[in-house]
CSV table of N, CA and C in Angstrom, one decimal:
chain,number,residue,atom,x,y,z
A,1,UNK,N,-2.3,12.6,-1.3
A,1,UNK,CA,-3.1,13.1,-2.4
A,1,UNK,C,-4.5,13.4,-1.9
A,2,UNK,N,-5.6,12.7,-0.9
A,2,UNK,CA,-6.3,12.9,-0.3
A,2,UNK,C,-6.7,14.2,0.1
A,3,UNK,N,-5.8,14.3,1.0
A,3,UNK,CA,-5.4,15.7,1.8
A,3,UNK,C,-5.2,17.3,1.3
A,4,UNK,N,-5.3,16.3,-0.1
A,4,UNK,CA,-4.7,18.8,-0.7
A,4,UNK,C,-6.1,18.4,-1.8
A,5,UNK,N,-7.5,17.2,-1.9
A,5,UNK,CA,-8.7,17.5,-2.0
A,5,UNK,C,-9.0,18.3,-1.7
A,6,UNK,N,-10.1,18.9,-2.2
A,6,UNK,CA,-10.8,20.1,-1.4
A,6,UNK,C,-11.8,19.6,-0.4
A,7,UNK,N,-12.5,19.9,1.0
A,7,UNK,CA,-12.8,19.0,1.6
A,7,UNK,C,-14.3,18.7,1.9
A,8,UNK,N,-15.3,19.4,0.5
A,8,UNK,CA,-16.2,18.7,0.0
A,8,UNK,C,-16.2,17.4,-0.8
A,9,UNK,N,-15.3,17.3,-1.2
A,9,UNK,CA,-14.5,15.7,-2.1
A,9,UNK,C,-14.1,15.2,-1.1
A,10,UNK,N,-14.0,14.8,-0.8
A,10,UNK,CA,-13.1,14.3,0.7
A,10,UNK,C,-14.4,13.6,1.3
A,11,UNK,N,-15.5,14.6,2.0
A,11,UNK,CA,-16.8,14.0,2.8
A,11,UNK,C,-17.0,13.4,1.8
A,12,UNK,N,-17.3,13.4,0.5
A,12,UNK,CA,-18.1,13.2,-0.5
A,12,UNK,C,-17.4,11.4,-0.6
A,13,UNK,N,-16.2,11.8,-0.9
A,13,UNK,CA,-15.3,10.2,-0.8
A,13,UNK,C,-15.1,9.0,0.5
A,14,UNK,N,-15.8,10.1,1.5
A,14,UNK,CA,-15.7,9.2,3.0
A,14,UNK,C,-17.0,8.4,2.7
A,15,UNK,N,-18.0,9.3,2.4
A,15,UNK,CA,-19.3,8.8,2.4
A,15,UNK,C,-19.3,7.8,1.5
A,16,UNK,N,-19.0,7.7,0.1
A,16,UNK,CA,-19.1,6.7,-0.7
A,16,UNK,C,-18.4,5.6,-0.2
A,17,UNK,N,-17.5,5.8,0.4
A,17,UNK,CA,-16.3,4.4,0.6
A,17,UNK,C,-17.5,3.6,1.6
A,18,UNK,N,-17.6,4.2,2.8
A,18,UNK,CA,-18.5,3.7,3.4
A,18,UNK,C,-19.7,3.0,3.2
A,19,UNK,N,-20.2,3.5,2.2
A,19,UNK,CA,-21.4,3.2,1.6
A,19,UNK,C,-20.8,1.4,1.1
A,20,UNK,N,-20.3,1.5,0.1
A,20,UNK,CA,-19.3,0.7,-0.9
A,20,UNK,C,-18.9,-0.1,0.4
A,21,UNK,N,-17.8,-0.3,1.4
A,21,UNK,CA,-17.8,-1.1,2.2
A,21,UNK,C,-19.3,-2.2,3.2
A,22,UNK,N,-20.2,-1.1,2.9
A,22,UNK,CA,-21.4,-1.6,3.8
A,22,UNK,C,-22.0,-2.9,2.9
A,23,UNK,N,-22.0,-2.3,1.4
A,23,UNK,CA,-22.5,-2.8,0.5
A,23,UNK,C,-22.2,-4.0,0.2
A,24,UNK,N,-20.7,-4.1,0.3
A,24,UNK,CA,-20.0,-5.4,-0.1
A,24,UNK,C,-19.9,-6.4,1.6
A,25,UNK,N,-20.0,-5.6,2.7
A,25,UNK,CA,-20.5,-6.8,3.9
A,25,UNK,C,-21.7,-7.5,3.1
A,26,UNK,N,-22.4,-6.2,3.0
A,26,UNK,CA,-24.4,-6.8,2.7
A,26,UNK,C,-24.0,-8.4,1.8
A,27,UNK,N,-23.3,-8.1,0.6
A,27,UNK,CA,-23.6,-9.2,-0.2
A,27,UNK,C,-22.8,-10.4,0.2
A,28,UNK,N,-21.9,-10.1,1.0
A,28,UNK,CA,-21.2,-11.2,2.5
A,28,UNK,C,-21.5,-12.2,3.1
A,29,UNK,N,-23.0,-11.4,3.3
A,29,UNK,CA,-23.7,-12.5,4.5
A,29,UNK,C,-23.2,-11.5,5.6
A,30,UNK,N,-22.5,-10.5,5.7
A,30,UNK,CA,-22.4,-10.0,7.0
A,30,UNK,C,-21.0,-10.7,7.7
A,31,UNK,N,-20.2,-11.2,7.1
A,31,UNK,CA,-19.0,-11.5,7.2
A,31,UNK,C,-17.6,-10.9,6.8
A,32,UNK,N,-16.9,-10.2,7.6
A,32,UNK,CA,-15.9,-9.1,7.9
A,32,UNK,C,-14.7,-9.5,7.3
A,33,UNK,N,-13.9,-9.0,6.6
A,33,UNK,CA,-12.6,-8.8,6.4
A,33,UNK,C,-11.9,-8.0,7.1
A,34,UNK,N,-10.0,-8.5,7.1
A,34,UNK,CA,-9.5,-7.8,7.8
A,34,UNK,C,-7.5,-8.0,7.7
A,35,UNK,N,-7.3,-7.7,8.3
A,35,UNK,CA,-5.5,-7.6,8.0
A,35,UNK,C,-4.9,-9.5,8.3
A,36,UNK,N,-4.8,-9.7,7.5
A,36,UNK,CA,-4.1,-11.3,7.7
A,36,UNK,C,-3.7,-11.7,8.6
A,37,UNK,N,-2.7,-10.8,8.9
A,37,UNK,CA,-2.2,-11.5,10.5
A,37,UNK,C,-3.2,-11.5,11.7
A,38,UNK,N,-4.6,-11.0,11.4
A,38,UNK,CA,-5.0,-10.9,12.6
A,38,UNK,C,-6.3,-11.6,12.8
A,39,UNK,N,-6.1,-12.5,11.3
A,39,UNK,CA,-7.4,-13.7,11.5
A,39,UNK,C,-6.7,-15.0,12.1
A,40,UNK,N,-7.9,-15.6,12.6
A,40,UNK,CA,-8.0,-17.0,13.1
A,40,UNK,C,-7.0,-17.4,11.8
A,41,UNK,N,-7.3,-17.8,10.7
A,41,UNK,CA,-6.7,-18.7,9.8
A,41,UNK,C,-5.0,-18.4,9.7
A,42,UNK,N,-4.4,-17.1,10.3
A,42,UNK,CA,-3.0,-16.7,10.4
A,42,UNK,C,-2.2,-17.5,11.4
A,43,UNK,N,-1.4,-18.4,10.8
A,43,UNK,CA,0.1,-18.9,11.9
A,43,UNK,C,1.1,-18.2,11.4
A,44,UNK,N,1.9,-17.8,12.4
A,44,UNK,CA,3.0,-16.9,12.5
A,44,UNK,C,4.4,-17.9,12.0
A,45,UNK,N,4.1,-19.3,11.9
A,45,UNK,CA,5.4,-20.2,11.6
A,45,UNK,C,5.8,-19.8,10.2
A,46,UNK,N,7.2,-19.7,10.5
A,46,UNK,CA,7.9,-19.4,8.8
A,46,UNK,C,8.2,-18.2,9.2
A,47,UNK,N,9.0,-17.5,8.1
A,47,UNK,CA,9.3,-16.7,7.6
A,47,UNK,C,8.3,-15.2,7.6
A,48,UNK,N,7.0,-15.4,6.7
A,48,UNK,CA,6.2,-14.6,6.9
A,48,UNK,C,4.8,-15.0,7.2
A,49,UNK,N,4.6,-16.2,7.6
A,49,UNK,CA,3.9,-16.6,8.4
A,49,UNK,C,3.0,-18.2,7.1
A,50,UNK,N,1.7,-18.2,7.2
A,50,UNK,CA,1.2,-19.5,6.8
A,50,UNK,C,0.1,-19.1,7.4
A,51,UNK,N,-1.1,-19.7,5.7
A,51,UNK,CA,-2.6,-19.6,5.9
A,51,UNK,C,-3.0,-21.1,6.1
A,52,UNK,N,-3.6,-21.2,7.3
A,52,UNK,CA,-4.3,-22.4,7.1
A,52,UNK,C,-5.4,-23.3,6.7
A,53,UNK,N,-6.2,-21.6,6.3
A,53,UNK,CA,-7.4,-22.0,5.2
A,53,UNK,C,-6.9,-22.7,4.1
A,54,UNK,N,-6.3,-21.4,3.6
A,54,UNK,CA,-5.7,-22.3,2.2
A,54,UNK,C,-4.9,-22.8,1.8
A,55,UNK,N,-3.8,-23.3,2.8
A,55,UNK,CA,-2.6,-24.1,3.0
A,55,UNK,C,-1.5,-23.3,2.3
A,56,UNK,N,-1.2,-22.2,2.2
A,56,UNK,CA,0.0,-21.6,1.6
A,56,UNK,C,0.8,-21.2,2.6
A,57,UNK,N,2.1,-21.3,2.4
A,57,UNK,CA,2.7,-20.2,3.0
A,57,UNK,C,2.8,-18.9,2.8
A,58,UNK,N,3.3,-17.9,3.5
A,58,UNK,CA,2.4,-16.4,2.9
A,58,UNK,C,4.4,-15.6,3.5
A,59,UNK,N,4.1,-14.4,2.3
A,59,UNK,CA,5.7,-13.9,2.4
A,59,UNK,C,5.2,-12.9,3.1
A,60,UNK,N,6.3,-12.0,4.3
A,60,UNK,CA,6.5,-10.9,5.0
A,60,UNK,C,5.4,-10.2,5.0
A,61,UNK,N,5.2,-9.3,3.6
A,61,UNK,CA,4.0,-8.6,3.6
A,61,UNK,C,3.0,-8.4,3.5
A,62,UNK,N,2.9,-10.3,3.3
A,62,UNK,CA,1.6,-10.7,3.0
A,62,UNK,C,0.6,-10.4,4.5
A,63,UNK,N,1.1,-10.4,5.8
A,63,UNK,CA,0.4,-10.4,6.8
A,63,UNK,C,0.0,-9.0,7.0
A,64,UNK,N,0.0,-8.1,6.3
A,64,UNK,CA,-0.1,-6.7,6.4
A,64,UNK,C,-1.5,-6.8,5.2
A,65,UNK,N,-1.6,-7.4,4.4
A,65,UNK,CA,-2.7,-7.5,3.7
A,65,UNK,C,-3.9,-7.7,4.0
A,66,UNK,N,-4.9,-7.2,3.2
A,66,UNK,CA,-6.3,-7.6,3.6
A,66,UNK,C,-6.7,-8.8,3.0
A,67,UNK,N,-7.3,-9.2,4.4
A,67,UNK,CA,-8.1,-11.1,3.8
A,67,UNK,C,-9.3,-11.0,3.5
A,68,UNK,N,-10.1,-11.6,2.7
A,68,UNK,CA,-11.3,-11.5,2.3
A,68,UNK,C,-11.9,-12.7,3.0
A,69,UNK,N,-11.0,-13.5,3.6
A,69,UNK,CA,-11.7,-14.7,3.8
A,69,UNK,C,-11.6,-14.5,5.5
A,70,UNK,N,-11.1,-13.3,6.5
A,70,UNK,CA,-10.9,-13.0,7.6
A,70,UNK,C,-12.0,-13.8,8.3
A,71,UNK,N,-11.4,-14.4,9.7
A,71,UNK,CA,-12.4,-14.7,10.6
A,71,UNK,C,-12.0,-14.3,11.8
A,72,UNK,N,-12.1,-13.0,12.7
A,72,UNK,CA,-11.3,-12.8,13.6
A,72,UNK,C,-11.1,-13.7,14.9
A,73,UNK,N,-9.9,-13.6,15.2
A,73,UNK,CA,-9.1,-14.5,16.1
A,73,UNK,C,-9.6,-14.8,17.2
């Protein structure tokens, strides 16, 4: 859908995201989010793996998700 924007909408949409991503580090503390499987708190035991922050087990495509609580590995 992106892609048949016109490609003033597009920079226009790059720019904001960006912005919007910076914004929400800012109110962070400057602490990063990132794909589940590829934070420190991710074990790969089970099925689709296990958070150990929050003690759940986590299903298949949960490790493809974004963590809010990411702390990289």
């Amino acid at each position: 859908m992106i892609a048949s924007l016109p490609e003033d909408v597009t920079s226009d949409l790059a720019s904001n995201l960006k912005t919007l991503v910076l914004a929400m580090l800012q109110q962070r503390g400057g602490r990063s989010f990132g794909i589940c499987s590829t934070c420190r708190h991710h074990d790969s035991t089970g099925t689709g793996g296990y958070c150990r922050l929050l003690e759940v087990p986590l299903a298949p495509a949960d490790g493809k998700k974004i963590c809010h609580e990411h702390i990289e590995a």
